């Protein structure tokens, strides 16, 4: 069993930045690809960014060039640096492995982009 705890969200103006963190209860980063997901109001949860155990990254088109996923294996933490935020980025953000494990979902963290 692994628990994820997301943090770093909040209210930010359009064009602003936030850095999300996801702490895992044990070291799984050398085994799994890690991913950030988000769920906007009234929409299905979507995959935002992934980082493989080897370090390769992938992003959904809507965040390419604005978001950066990274990880710290020693701290069992994965990060999502979000720049040039737009209102469409408003969502609850979650981390999980890829493919997802239903029993690994945390509470998520709310990001609101609004003026």
mmCIF file with all atom_site columns, C-alpha atoms in Angstrom:
data_model
loop_
_atom_site.group_PDB
_atom_site.id
_atom_site.type_symbol
_atom_site.label_atom_id
_atom_site.label_alt_id
_atom_site.label_comp_id
_atom_site.label_asym_id
_atom_site.label_entity_id
_atom_site.label_seq_id
_atom_site.pdbx_PDB_ins_code
_atom_site.Cartn_x
_atom_site.Cartn_y
_atom_site.Cartn_z
_atom_site.occupancy
_atom_site.B_iso_or_equiv
_atom_site.pdbx_formal_charge
_atom_site.auth_seq_id
_atom_site.auth_comp_id
_atom_site.auth_asym_id
_atom_site.auth_atom_id
_atom_site.pdbx_PDB_model_num
ATOM 1   C CA . UNK A 1 1   ? 0.000   0.000  0.000   1.00 0.00 ? 1   UNK A CA 1
ATOM 2   C CA . UNK A 1 2   ? 1.225   3.482  -0.873  1.00 0.00 ? 2   UNK A CA 1
ATOM 3   C CA . UNK A 1 3   ? -0.204  6.803  0.245   1.00 0.00 ? 3   UNK A CA 1
ATOM 4   C CA . UNK A 1 4   ? 0.245   10.024 -1.688  1.00 0.00 ? 4   UNK A CA 1
ATOM 5   C CA . UNK A 1 5   ? -0.148  13.466 -0.149  1.00 0.00 ? 5   UNK A CA 1
ATOM 6   C CA . UNK A 1 6   ? -0.433  16.405 -2.537  1.00 0.00 ? 6   UNK A CA 1
ATOM 7   C CA . UNK A 1 7   ? 0.360   19.985 -1.516  1.00 0.00 ? 7   UNK A CA 1
ATOM 8   C CA . UNK A 1 8   ? 1.171   23.407 -2.926  1.00 0.00 ? 8   UNK A CA 1
ATOM 9   C CA . UNK A 1 9   ? -2.142  24.355 -4.499  1.00 0.00 ? 9   UNK A CA 1
ATOM 10  C CA . UNK A 1 10  ? -4.158  27.503 -4.013  1.00 0.00 ? 10  UNK A CA 1
ATOM 11  C CA . UNK A 1 11  ? -5.545  30.561 -5.740  1.00 0.00 ? 11  UNK A CA 1
ATOM 12  C CA . UNK A 1 12  ? -3.382  32.239 -8.377  1.00 0.00 ? 12  UNK A CA 1
ATOM 13  C CA . UNK A 1 13  ? -4.005  34.908 -10.993 1.00 0.00 ? 13  UNK A CA 1
ATOM 14  C CA . UNK A 1 14  ? -3.797  34.105 -14.696 1.00 0.00 ? 14  UNK A CA 1
ATOM 15  C CA . UNK A 1 15  ? -0.169  34.148 -15.781 1.00 0.00 ? 15  UNK A CA 1
ATOM 16  C CA . UNK A 1 16  ? 1.029   33.135 -12.340 1.00 0.00 ? 16  UNK A CA 1
ATOM 17  C CA . UNK A 1 17  ? 2.912   30.072 -11.143 1.00 0.00 ? 17  UNK A CA 1
ATOM 18  C CA . UNK A 1 18  ? 2.521   27.315 -8.599  1.00 0.00 ? 18  UNK A CA 1
ATOM 19  C CA . UNK A 1 19  ? 4.631   24.335 -7.620  1.00 0.00 ? 19  UNK A CA 1
ATOM 20  C CA . UNK A 1 20  ? 2.808   21.210 -6.557  1.00 0.00 ? 20  UNK A CA 1
ATOM 21  C CA . UNK A 1 21  ? 4.411   18.476 -4.476  1.00 0.00 ? 21  UNK A CA 1
ATOM 22  C CA . UNK A 1 22  ? 3.383   14.868 -3.996  1.00 0.00 ? 22  UNK A CA 1
ATOM 23  C CA . UNK A 1 23  ? 4.973   12.902 -1.187  1.00 0.00 ? 23  UNK A CA 1
ATOM 24  C CA . UNK A 1 24  ? 4.820   9.117  -1.251  1.00 0.00 ? 24  UNK A CA 1
ATOM 25  C CA . UNK A 1 25  ? 4.749   7.048  1.911   1.00 0.00 ? 25  UNK A CA 1
ATOM 26  C CA . UNK A 1 26  ? 7.497   4.796  0.592   1.00 0.00 ? 26  UNK A CA 1
ATOM 27  C CA . UNK A 1 27  ? 10.049  4.742  -2.199  1.00 0.00 ? 27  UNK A CA 1
ATOM 28  C CA . UNK A 1 28  ? 8.415   3.502  -5.376  1.00 0.00 ? 28  UNK A CA 1
ATOM 29  C CA . UNK A 1 29  ? 9.897   5.937  -7.872  1.00 0.00 ? 29  UNK A CA 1
ATOM 30  C CA . UNK A 1 30  ? 12.562  3.515  -9.019  1.00 0.00 ? 30  UNK A CA 1
ATOM 31  C CA . UNK A 1 31  ? 9.841   1.030  -9.901  1.00 0.00 ? 31  UNK A CA 1
ATOM 32  C CA . UNK A 1 32  ? 6.909   3.013  -11.269 1.00 0.00 ? 32  UNK A CA 1
ATOM 33  C CA . UNK A 1 33  ? 6.287   5.784  -13.722 1.00 0.00 ? 33  UNK A CA 1
ATOM 34  C CA . UNK A 1 34  ? 4.806   8.652  -11.721 1.00 0.00 ? 34  UNK A CA 1
ATOM 35  C CA . UNK A 1 35  ? 2.081   10.912 -13.048 1.00 0.00 ? 35  UNK A CA 1
ATOM 36  C CA . UNK A 1 36  ? 0.081   14.011 -12.278 1.00 0.00 ? 36  UNK A CA 1
ATOM 37  C CA . UNK A 1 37  ? -3.629  13.998 -13.075 1.00 0.00 ? 37  UNK A CA 1
ATOM 38  C CA . UNK A 1 38  ? -6.302  16.659 -12.754 1.00 0.00 ? 38  UNK A CA 1
ATOM 39  C CA . UNK A 1 39  ? -10.056 16.832 -12.630 1.00 0.00 ? 39  UNK A CA 1
ATOM 40  C CA . UNK A 1 40  ? -11.795 20.061 -13.518 1.00 0.00 ? 40  UNK A CA 1
ATOM 41  C CA . UNK A 1 41  ? -15.349 20.791 -12.331 1.00 0.00 ? 41  UNK A CA 1
ATOM 42  C CA . UNK A 1 42  ? -17.838 18.732 -14.313 1.00 0.00 ? 42  UNK A CA 1
ATOM 43  C CA . UNK A 1 43  ? -15.135 16.914 -16.282 1.00 0.00 ? 43  UNK A CA 1
ATOM 44  C CA . UNK A 1 44  ? -13.423 13.558 -16.177 1.00 0.00 ? 44  UNK A CA 1
ATOM 45  C CA . UNK A 1 45  ? -10.006 13.152 -14.613 1.00 0.00 ? 45  UNK A CA 1
ATOM 46  C CA . UNK A 1 46  ? -7.227  13.559 -17.171 1.00 0.00 ? 46  UNK A CA 1
ATOM 47  C CA . UNK A 1 47  ? -3.551  12.713 -17.324 1.00 0.00 ? 47  UNK A CA 1
ATOM 48  C CA . UNK A 1 48  ? -1.381  15.840 -17.269 1.00 0.00 ? 48  UNK A CA 1
ATOM 49  C CA . UNK A 1 49  ? 2.258   14.755 -17.075 1.00 0.00 ? 49  UNK A CA 1
ATOM 50  C CA . UNK A 1 50  ? 4.363   11.653 -16.499 1.00 0.00 ? 50  UNK A CA 1
ATOM 51  C CA . UNK A 1 51  ? 7.926   10.909 -15.463 1.00 0.00 ? 51  UNK A CA 1
ATOM 52  C CA . UNK A 1 52  ? 9.372   7.443  -15.939 1.00 0.00 ? 52  UNK A CA 1
ATOM 53  C CA . UNK A 1 53  ? 11.817  5.729  -13.616 1.00 0.00 ? 53  UNK A CA 1
ATOM 54  C CA . UNK A 1 54  ? 14.492  6.487  -16.198 1.00 0.00 ? 54  UNK A CA 1
ATOM 55  C CA . UNK A 1 55  ? 13.605  10.168 -16.152 1.00 0.00 ? 55  UNK A CA 1
ATOM 56  C CA . UNK A 1 56  ? 11.814  10.616 -19.472 1.00 0.00 ? 56  UNK A CA 1
ATOM 57  C CA . UNK A 1 57  ? 8.817   12.929 -19.340 1.00 0.00 ? 57  UNK A CA 1
ATOM 58  C CA . UNK A 1 58  ? 5.602   13.408 -21.290 1.00 0.00 ? 58  UNK A CA 1
ATOM 59  C CA . UNK A 1 59  ? 2.916   16.082 -21.189 1.00 0.00 ? 59  UNK A CA 1
ATOM 60  C CA . UNK A 1 60  ? -0.607  16.535 -22.450 1.00 0.00 ? 60  UNK A CA 1
ATOM 61  C CA . UNK A 1 61  ? -0.628  19.064 -25.293 1.00 0.00 ? 61  UNK A CA 1
ATOM 62  C CA . UNK A 1 62  ? -2.508  21.686 -23.307 1.00 0.00 ? 62  UNK A CA 1
ATOM 63  C CA . UNK A 1 63  ? 0.328   22.084 -20.766 1.00 0.00 ? 63  UNK A CA 1
ATOM 64  C CA . UNK A 1 64  ? 3.411   21.581 -22.954 1.00 0.00 ? 64  UNK A CA 1
ATOM 65  C CA . UNK A 1 65  ? 5.886   24.403 -22.506 1.00 0.00 ? 65  UNK A CA 1
ATOM 66  C CA . UNK A 1 66  ? 4.152   25.592 -19.320 1.00 0.00 ? 66  UNK A CA 1
ATOM 67  C CA . UNK A 1 67  ? 4.359   22.662 -16.879 1.00 0.00 ? 67  UNK A CA 1
ATOM 68  C CA . UNK A 1 68  ? 7.413   20.684 -15.784 1.00 0.00 ? 68  UNK A CA 1
ATOM 69  C CA . UNK A 1 69  ? 7.328   17.392 -13.894 1.00 0.00 ? 69  UNK A CA 1
ATOM 70  C CA . UNK A 1 70  ? 10.300  16.327 -11.794 1.00 0.00 ? 70  UNK A CA 1
ATOM 71  C CA . UNK A 1 71  ? 11.075  14.108 -8.857  1.00 0.00 ? 71  UNK A CA 1
ATOM 72  C CA . UNK A 1 72  ? 13.389  13.713 -5.879  1.00 0.00 ? 72  UNK A CA 1
ATOM 73  C CA . UNK A 1 73  ? 13.980  10.012 -5.301  1.00 0.00 ? 73  UNK A CA 1
ATOM 74  C CA . UNK A 1 74  ? 15.648  10.580 -1.938  1.00 0.00 ? 74  UNK A CA 1
ATOM 75  C CA . UNK A 1 75  ? 12.628  12.485 -0.627  1.00 0.00 ? 75  UNK A CA 1
ATOM 76  C CA . UNK A 1 76  ? 10.071  10.198 -2.315  1.00 0.00 ? 76  UNK A CA 1
ATOM 77  C CA . UNK A 1 77  ? 8.516   13.295 -3.816  1.00 0.00 ? 77  UNK A CA 1
ATOM 78  C CA . UNK A 1 78  ? 7.342   14.249 -7.289  1.00 0.00 ? 78  UNK A CA 1
ATOM 79  C CA . UNK A 1 79  ? 6.791   17.871 -8.313  1.00 0.00 ? 79  UNK A CA 1
ATOM 80  C CA . UNK A 1 80  ? 4.771   19.753 -10.893 1.00 0.00 ? 80  UNK A CA 1
ATOM 81  C CA . UNK A 1 81  ? 5.999   23.256 -11.693 1.00 0.00 ? 81  UNK A CA 1
ATOM 82  C CA . UNK A 1 82  ? 3.162   25.145 -13.343 1.00 0.00 ? 82  UNK A CA 1
ATOM 83  C CA . UNK A 1 83  ? 3.872   28.427 -15.102 1.00 0.00 ? 83  UNK A CA 1
ATOM 84  C CA . UNK A 1 84  ? 1.753   30.763 -17.238 1.00 0.00 ? 84  UNK A CA 1
ATOM 85  C CA . UNK A 1 85  ? -1.371  29.408 -15.615 1.00 0.00 ? 85  UNK A CA 1
ATOM 86  C CA . UNK A 1 86  ? -4.703  29.964 -17.330 1.00 0.00 ? 86  UNK A CA 1
ATOM 87  C CA . UNK A 1 87  ? -8.258  29.616 -15.980 1.00 0.00 ? 87  UNK A CA 1
ATOM 88  C CA . UNK A 1 88  ? -8.605  26.294 -17.827 1.00 0.00 ? 88  UNK A CA 1
ATOM 89  C CA . UNK A 1 89  ? -5.957  24.864 -15.488 1.00 0.00 ? 89  UNK A CA 1
ATOM 90  C CA . UNK A 1 90  ? -8.388  25.167 -12.583 1.00 0.00 ? 90  UNK A CA 1
ATOM 91  C CA . UNK A 1 91  ? -8.854  21.663 -11.195 1.00 0.00 ? 91  UNK A CA 1
ATOM 92  C CA . UNK A 1 92  ? -8.092  19.284 -8.368  1.00 0.00 ? 92  UNK A CA 1
ATOM 93  C CA . UNK A 1 93  ? -4.640  17.849 -9.031  1.00 0.00 ? 93  UNK A CA 1
ATOM 94  C CA . UNK A 1 94  ? -3.659  14.317 -8.020  1.00 0.00 ? 94  UNK A CA 1
ATOM 95  C CA . UNK A 1 95  ? -0.583  12.149 -8.312  1.00 0.00 ? 95  UNK A CA 1
ATOM 96  C CA . UNK A 1 96  ? -0.551  8.416  -8.862  1.00 0.00 ? 96  UNK A CA 1
ATOM 97  C CA . UNK A 1 97  ? 1.469   5.789  -10.636 1.00 0.00 ? 97  UNK A CA 1
ATOM 98  C CA . UNK A 1 98  ? 0.989   4.956  -14.303 1.00 0.00 ? 98  UNK A CA 1
ATOM 99  C CA . UNK A 1 99  ? -1.012  2.858  -14.947 1.00 0.00 ? 99  UNK A CA 1
ATOM 100 C CA . UNK A 1 100 ? -3.066  4.091  -12.047 1.00 0.00 ? 100 UNK A CA 1
ATOM 101 C CA . UNK A 1 101 ? -3.757  2.114  -8.908  1.00 0.00 ? 101 UNK A CA 1
ATOM 102 C CA . UNK A 1 102 ? -7.233  2.847  -7.582  1.00 0.00 ? 102 UNK A CA 1
ATOM 103 C CA . UNK A 1 103 ? -6.100  2.236  -4.011  1.00 0.00 ? 103 UNK A CA 1
ATOM 104 C CA . UNK A 1 104 ? -3.321  4.845  -4.349  1.00 0.00 ? 104 UNK A CA 1
ATOM 105 C CA . UNK A 1 105 ? -5.475  7.937  -4.977  1.00 0.00 ? 105 UNK A CA 1
ATOM 106 C CA . UNK A 1 106 ? -4.952  10.713 -2.428  1.00 0.00 ? 106 UNK A CA 1
ATOM 107 C CA . UNK A 1 107 ? -7.231  13.621 -1.612  1.00 0.00 ? 107 UNK A CA 1
ATOM 108 C CA . UNK A 1 108 ? -5.704  15.824 -4.290  1.00 0.00 ? 108 UNK A CA 1
ATOM 109 C CA . UNK A 1 109 ? -5.002  19.534 -4.103  1.00 0.00 ? 109 UNK A CA 1
ATOM 110 C CA . UNK A 1 110 ? -7.137  22.334 -5.499  1.00 0.00 ? 110 UNK A CA 1
ATOM 111 C CA . UNK A 1 111 ? -5.649  24.803 -7.961  1.00 0.00 ? 111 UNK A CA 1
ATOM 112 C CA . UNK A 1 112 ? -7.796  27.804 -8.846  1.00 0.00 ? 112 UNK A CA 1
ATOM 113 C CA . UNK A 1 113 ? -6.696  30.218 -11.559 1.00 0.00 ? 113 UNK A CA 1
ATOM 114 C CA . UNK A 1 114 ? -8.783  33.354 -11.416 1.00 0.00 ? 114 UNK A CA 1
ATOM 115 C CA . UNK A 1 115 ? -8.466  37.118 -11.352 1.00 0.00 ? 115 UNK A CA 1
#
